[in-house]
GROMACS .gro file of C-alpha atoms in nm:
model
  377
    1UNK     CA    1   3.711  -0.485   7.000
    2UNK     CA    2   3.458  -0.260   7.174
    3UNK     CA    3   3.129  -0.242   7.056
    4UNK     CA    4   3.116   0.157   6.970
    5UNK     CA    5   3.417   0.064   6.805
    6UNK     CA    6   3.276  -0.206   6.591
    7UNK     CA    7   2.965   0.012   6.536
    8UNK     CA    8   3.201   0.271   6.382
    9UNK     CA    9   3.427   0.010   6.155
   10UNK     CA   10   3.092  -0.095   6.032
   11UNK     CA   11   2.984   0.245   5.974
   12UNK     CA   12   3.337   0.346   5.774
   13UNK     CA   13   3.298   0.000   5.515
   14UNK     CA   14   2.922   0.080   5.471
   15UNK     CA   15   2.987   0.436   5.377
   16UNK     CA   16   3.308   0.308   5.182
   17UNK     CA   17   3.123   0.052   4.996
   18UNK     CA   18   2.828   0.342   4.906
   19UNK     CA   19   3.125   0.588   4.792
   20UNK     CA   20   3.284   0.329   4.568
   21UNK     CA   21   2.953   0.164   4.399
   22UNK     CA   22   2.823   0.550   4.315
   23UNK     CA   23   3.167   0.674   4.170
   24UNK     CA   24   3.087   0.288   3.949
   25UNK     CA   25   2.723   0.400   3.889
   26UNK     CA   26   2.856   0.765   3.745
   27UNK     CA   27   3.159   0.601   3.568
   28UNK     CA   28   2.957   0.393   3.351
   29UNK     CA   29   2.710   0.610   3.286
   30UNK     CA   30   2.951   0.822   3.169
   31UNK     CA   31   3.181   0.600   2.964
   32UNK     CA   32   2.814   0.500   2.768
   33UNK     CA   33   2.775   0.641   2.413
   34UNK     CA   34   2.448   0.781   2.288
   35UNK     CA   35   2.176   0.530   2.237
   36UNK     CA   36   2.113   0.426   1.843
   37UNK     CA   37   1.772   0.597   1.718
   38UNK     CA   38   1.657   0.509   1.390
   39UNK     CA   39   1.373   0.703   1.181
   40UNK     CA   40   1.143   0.595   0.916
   41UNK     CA   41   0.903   0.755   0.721
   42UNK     CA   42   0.753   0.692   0.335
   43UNK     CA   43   1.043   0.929   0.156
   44UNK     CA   44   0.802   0.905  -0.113
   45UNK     CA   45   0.600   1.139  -0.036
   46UNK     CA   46   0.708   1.514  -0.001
   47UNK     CA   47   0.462   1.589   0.294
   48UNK     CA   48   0.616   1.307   0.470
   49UNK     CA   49   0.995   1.342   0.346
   50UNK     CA   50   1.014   1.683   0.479
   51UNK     CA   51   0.972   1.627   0.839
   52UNK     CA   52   1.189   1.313   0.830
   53UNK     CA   53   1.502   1.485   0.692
   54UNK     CA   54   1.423   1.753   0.974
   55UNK     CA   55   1.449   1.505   1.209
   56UNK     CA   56   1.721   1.278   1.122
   57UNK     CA   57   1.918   1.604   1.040
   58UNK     CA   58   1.883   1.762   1.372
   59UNK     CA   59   1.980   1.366   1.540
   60UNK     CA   60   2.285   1.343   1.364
   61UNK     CA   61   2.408   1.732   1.449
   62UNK     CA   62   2.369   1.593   1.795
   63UNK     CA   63   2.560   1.340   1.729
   64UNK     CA   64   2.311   1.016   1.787
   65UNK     CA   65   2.353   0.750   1.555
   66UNK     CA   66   2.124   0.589   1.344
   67UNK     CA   67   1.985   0.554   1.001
   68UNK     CA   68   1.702   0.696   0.795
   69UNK     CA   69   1.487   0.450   0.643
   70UNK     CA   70   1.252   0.443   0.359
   71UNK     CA   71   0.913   0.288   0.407
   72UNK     CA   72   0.688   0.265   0.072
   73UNK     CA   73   0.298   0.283   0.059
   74UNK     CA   74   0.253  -0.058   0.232
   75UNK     CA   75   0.451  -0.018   0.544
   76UNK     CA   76   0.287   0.093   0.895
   77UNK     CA   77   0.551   0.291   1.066
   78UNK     CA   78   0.322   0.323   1.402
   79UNK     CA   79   0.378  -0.037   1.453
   80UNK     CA   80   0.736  -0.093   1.412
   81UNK     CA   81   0.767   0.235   1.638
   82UNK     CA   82   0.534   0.043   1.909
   83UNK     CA   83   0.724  -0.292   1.875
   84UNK     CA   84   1.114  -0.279   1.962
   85UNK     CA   85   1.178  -0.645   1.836
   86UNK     CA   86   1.147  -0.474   1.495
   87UNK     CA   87   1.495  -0.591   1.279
   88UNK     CA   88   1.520  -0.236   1.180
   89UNK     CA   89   1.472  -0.131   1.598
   90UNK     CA   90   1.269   0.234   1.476
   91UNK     CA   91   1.288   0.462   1.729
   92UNK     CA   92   1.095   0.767   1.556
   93UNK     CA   93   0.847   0.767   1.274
   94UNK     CA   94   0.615   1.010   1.061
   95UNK     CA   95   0.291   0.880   0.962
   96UNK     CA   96  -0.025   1.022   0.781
   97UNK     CA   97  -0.203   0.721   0.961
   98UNK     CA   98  -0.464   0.723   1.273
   99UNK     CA   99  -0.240   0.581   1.582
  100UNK     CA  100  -0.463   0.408   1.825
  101UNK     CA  101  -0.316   0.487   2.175
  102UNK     CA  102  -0.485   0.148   2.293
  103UNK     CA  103  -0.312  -0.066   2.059
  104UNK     CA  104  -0.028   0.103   2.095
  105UNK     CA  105   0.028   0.230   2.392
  106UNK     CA  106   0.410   0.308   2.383
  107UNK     CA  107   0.396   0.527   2.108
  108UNK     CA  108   0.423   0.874   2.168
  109UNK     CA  109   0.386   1.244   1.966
  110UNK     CA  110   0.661   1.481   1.876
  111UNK     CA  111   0.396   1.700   1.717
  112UNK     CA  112   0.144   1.701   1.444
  113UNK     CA  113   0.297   1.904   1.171
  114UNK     CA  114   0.046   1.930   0.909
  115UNK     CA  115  -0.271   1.827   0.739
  116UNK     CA  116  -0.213   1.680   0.432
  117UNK     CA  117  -0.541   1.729   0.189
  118UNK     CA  118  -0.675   1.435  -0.002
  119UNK     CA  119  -0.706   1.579  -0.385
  120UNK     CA  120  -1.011   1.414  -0.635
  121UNK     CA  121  -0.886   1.520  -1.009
  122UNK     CA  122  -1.144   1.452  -1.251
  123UNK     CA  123  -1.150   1.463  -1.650
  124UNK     CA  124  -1.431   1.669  -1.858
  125UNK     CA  125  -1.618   2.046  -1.795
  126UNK     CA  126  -1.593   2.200  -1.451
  127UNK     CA  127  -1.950   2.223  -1.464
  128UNK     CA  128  -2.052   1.876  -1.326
  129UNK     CA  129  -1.822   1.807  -1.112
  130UNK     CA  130  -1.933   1.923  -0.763
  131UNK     CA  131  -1.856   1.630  -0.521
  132UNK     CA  132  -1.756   1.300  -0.503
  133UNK     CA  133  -2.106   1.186  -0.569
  134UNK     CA  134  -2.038   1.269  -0.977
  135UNK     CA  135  -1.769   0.972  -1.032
  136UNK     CA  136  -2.060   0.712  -0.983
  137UNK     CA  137  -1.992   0.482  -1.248
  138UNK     CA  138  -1.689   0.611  -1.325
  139UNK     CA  139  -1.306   0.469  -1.379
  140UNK     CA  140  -1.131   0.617  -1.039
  141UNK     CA  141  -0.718   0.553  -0.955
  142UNK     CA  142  -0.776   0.538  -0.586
  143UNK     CA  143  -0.408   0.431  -0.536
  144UNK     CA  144  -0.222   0.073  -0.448
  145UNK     CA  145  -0.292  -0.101  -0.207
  146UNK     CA  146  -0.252  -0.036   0.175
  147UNK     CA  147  -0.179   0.340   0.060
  148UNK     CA  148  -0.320   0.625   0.286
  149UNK     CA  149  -0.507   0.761  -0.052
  150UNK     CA  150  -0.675   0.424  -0.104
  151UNK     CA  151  -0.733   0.390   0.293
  152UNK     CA  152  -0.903   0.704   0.317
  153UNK     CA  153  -1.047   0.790  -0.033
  154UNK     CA  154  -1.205   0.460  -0.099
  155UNK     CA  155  -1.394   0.530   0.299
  156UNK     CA  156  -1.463   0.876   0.181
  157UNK     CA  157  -1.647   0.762  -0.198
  158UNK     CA  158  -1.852   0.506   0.005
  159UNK     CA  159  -1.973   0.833   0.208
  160UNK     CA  160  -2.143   0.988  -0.170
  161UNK     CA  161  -2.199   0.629  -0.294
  162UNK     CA  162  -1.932   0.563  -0.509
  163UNK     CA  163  -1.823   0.173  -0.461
  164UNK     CA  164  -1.666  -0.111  -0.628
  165UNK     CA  165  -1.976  -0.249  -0.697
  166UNK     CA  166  -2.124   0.054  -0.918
  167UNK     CA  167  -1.778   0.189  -1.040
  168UNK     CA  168  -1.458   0.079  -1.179
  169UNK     CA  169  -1.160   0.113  -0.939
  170UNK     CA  170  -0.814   0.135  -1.038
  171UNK     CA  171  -0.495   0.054  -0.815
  172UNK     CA  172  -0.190   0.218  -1.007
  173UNK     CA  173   0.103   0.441  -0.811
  174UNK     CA  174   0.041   0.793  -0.845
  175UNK     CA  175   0.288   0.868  -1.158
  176UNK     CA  176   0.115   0.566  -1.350
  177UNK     CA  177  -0.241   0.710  -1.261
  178UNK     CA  178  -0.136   1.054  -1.336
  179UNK     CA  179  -0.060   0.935  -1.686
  180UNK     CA  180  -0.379   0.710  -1.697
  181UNK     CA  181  -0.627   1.000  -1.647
  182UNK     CA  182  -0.443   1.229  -1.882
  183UNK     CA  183  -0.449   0.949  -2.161
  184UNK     CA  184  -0.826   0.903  -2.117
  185UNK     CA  185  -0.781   0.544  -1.980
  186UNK     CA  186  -0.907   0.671  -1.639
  187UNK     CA  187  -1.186   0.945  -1.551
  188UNK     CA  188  -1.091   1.030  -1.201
  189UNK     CA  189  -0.773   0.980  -0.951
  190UNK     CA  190  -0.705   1.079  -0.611
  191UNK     CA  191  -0.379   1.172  -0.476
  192UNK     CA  192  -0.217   1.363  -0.155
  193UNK     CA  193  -0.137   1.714  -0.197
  194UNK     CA  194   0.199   1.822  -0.093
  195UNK     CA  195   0.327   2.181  -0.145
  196UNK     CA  196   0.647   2.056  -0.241
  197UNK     CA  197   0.523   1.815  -0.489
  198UNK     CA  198   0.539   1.917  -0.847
  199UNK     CA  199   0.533   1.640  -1.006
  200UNK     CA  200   0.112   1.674  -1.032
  201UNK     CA  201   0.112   2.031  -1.096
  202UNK     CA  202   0.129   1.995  -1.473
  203UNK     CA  203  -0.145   1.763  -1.483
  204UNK     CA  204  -0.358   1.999  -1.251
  205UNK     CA  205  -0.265   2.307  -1.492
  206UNK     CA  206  -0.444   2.070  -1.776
  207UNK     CA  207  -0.737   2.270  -1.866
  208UNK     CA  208  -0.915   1.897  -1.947
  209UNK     CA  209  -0.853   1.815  -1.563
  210UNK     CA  210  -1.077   1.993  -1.258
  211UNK     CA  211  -1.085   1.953  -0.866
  212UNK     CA  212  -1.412   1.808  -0.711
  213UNK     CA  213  -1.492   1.931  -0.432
  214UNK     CA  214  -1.598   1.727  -0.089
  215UNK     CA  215  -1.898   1.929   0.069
  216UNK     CA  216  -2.022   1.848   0.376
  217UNK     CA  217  -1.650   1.788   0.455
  218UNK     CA  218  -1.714   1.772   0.833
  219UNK     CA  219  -1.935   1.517   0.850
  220UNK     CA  220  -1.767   1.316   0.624
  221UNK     CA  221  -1.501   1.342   0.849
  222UNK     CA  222  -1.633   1.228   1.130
  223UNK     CA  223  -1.772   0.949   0.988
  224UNK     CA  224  -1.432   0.802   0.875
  225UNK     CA  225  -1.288   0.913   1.209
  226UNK     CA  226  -0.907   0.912   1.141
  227UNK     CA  227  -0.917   1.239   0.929
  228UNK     CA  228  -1.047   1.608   1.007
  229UNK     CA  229  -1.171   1.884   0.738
  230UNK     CA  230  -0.973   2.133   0.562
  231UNK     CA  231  -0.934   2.251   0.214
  232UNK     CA  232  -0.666   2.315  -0.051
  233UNK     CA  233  -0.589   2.682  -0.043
  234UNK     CA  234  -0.654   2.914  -0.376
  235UNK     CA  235  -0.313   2.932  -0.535
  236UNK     CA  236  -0.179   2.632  -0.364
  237UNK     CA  237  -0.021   2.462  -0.642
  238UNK     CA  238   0.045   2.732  -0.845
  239UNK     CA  239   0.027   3.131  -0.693
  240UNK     CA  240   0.079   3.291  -1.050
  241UNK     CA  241  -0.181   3.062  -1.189
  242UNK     CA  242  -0.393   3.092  -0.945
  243UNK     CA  243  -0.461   2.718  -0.943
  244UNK     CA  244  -0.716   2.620  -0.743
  245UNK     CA  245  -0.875   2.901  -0.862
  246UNK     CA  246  -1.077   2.906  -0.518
  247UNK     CA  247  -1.042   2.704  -0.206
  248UNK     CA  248  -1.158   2.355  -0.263
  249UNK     CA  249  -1.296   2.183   0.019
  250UNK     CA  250  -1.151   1.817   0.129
  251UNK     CA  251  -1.072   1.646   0.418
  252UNK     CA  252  -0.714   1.637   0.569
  253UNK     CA  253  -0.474   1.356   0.684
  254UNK     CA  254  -0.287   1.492   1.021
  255UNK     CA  255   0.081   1.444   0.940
  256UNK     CA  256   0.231   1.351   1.310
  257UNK     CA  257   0.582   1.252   1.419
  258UNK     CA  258   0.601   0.947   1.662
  259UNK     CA  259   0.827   0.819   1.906
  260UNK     CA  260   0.856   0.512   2.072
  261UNK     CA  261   0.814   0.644   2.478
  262UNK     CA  262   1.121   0.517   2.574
  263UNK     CA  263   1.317   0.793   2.330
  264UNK     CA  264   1.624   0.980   2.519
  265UNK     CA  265   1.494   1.305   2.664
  266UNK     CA  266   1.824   1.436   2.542
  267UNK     CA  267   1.684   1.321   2.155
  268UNK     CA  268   1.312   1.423   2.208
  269UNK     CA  269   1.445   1.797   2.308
  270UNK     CA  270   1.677   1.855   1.989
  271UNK     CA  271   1.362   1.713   1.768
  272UNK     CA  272   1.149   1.921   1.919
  273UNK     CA  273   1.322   2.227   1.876
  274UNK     CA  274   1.423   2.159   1.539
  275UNK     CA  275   1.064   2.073   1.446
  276UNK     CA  276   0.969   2.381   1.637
  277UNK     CA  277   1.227   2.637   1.402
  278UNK     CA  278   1.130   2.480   1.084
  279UNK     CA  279   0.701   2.439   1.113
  280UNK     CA  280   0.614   2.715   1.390
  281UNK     CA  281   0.634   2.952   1.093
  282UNK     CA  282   0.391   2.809   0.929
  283UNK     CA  283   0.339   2.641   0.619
  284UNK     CA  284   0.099   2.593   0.327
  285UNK     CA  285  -0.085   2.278   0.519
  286UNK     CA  286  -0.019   2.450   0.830
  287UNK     CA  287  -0.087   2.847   0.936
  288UNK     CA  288   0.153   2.983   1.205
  289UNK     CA  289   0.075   2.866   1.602
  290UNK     CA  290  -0.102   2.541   1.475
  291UNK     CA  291   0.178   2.318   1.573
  292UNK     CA  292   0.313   2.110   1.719
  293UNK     CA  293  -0.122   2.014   1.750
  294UNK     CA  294  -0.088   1.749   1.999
  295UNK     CA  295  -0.349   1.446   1.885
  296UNK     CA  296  -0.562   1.443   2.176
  297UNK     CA  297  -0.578   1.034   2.144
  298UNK     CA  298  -0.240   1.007   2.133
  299UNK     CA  299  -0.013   1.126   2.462
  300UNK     CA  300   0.214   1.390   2.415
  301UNK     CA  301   0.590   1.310   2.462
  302UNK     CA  302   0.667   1.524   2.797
  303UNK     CA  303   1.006   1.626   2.687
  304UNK     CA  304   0.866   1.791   2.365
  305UNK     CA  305   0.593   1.945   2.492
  306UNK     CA  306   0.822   2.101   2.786
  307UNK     CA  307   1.031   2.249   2.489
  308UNK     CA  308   0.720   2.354   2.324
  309UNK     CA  309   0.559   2.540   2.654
  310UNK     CA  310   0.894   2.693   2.740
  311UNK     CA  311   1.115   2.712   2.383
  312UNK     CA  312   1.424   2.637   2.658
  313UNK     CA  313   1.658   2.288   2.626
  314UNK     CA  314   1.702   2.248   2.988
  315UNK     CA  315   2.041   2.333   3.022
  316UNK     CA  316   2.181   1.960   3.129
  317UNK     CA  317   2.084   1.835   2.818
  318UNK     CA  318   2.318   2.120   2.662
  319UNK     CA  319   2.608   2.026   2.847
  320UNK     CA  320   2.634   1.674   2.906
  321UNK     CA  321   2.616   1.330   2.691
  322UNK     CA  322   2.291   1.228   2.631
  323UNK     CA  323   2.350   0.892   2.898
  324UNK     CA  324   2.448   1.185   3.144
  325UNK     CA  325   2.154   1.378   3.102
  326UNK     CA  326   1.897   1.138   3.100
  327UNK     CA  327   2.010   1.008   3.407
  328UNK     CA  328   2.109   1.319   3.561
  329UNK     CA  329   1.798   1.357   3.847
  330UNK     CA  330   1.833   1.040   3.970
  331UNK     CA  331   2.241   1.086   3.964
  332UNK     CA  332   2.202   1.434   4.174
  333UNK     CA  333   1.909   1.236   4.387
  334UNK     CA  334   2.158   0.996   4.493
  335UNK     CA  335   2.416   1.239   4.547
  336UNK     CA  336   2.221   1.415   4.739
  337UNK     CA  337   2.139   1.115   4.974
  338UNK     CA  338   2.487   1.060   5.079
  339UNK     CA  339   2.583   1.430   5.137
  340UNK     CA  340   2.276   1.391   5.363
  341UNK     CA  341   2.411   1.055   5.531
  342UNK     CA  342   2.766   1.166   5.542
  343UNK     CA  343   2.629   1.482   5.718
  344UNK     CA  344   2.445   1.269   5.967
  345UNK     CA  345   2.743   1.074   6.012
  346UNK     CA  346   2.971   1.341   6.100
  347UNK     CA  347   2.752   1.466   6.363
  348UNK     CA  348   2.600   1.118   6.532
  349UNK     CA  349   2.954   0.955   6.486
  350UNK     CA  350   3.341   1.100   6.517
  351UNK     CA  351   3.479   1.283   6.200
  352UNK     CA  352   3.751   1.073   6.036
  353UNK     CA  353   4.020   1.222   6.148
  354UNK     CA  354   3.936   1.215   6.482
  355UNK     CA  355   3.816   0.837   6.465
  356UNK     CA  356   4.216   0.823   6.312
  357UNK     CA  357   4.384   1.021   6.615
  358UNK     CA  358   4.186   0.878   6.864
  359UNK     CA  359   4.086   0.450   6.764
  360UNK     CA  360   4.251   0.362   6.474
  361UNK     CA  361   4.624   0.480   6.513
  362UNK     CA  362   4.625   0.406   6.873
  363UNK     CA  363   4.555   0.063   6.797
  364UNK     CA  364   4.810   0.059   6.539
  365UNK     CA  365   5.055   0.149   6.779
  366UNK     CA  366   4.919  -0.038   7.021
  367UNK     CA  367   4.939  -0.359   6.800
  368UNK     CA  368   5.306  -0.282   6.708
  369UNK     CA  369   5.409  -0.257   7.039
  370UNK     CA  370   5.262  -0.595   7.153
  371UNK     CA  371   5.411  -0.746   6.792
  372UNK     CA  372   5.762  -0.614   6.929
  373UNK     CA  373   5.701  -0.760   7.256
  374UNK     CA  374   5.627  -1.062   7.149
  375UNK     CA  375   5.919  -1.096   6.883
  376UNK     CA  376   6.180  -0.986   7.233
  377UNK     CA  377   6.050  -1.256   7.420
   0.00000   0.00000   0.00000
């Protein structure tokens, strides 16, 4: 066989052999189903609850499966998000705690959607109470343990010197402290506000029972670090009441969605927008065109934040299967390689049906005449 013949056999299997393994690639991609994303957040808690249903909600009208989980007051979401040998394999969590993008570096944000304010209910006038500072020596519910409220509030007492040492701290659930301060067994509680909690409005209506405020709220956030100041708004729990009758200042726990970084861009666009529809309106812990509120510590998810700057699902992530669309660049990248080389080919090298007319059915012929040849003699 002649050599520019041999060059151009070589050429045809290479170019075969490319065809074949990227019609495999795009097969399997496409025979894949959508990847498995799980969600877990402390259901508990209304402020929490919300933005979890939103999310697993808008996953399963997509059609990803997966489960919602329940954490309770102990669990750290952030970490099982981080660590993918988790049993329960959580892809997406919402958390009221600080996420240090150090320690976890492969944990993401969807969007902060809130800032969830840390209510002090005392017993007794209204008169004295006028920060934190007054329950010296006092029986406080500071919540169980490993709970944001007992995280945060017992951090926040130390600020106005209220301790252990020099008060009496209690460690029941919310509903069991609730009951506790209203029986006289406890002086003070503190508790998360949630607008659709209304389980504590009744106690707050109490006209034994009074807010304290948190002055100075700024610097005592920055000293704990993981929360920012705020207030609860006049009218908050109750509008016709008018209860708070003014707003009282506290500080806030950002309320932030998480995703492990590896999360299907096809996934990260529908929570986005569905996150987008139901808190870019604004809500009681957050006005209108505060979220999504990246964290600055903590790196955005790209996907989200594209949706966010634009309000568009790219339109590939509309049509095709998540698998698809995730891998649809590098699918149109390769593509787009070989339409280049077969270009290249049919200019440095005969088209195929030339190469047919002119080496490869002459030889055919060639070889059946020397095979008949042979088989006369």
């Amino acid at each position: 066989m002649r050599p520019k013949r041999l060059r151009t056999w070589i050429a045809l299997l290479l170019l075969a052999l490319l065809l074949i393994g990227f019609t495999s690639y795009v097969g399997a991609i496409w025979s894949q189903s959508d990847p498995i994303i799980n969600v877990e957040a402390n259901l508990s808690q209304p402020a929490t609850r919300s933005p979890a249903l939103v999310v697993d909600s808008a996953l399963r009208e997509a059609g990803f499966p997966g489960a919602l989980y329940s954490s309770n007051e102990y669990d750290l979401v952030a970490e099982k998000v981080q660590d993918s040998r988790d049993p329960k394999e959580i892809t997406i969590g919402v958390t009221s705690r600080q996420v240090d993008a150090i320690d976890m570096p492969d944990v993401v944000s969807l969007g902060t959607i809130g800032e969830q304010p840390l209510m002090i209910l005392a017993r007794g006038d209204a008169a004295p109470w006028t920060s934190p500072a007054d329950l010296h020596g006092l029986r406080v519910q500071i919540g169980p343990p490993g709970s944001i409220a007992n995280e945060v509030g017992t951090e926040l007492l130390a600020q106005f010197g209220v301790t252990s040492s020099n008060s009496v701290f209690l460690q029941d659930k919310t509903s069991e402290a609730s009951m506790s301060l209203v029986k006289g067994e406890s002086d003070a509680m503190l508790a998360l506000y949630s607008p659709e909690d209304t389980t504590l409005a009744p106690l707050v209506g109490r006209d034994d029972v009074h807010f304290v405020p948190t002055p100075a709220t700024q610097a005592a956030a920055g000293h704990i670090g993981s929360v920012i100041a705020g207030s609860i708004p006049q009218g908050a729990v109750s509008v016709i009441d008018n209860v708070p009758s003014q707003d009282i200042p506290s500080i806030s726990i950002p309320i932030t969605v998480i995703a492990n970084s590896s999360i299907s861009r096809a996934a990260a666009f529908r929570i986005a927008a569905a996150l987008d529809y139901q808190f870019s309106r604004g809500t009681v812990l957050s006005p209108p065109g505060k979220f999504p509120n990246f964290d600055q510590e903590l790196l955005a998810d790209p996907s989200a934040a594209e949706y966010y700057s634009g309000g568009v699902i790219p339109w590939e992530y509309r049509t095709f299967s998540a698998p698809v669309a995730d891998l649809f660049i590098p699918i149109a990248v390769i593509g787009s390689i070989m339409l280049i080389v077969f270009s290249v080919y049919g200019v440095l090298v005969p088209s195929l049906m030339e190469m047919w007319t002119t080496v490869i059915r002459p030889q055919m012929k060639a070889r059946g005449k020397r095979r008949d040849n042979e088989e006369s003699t």
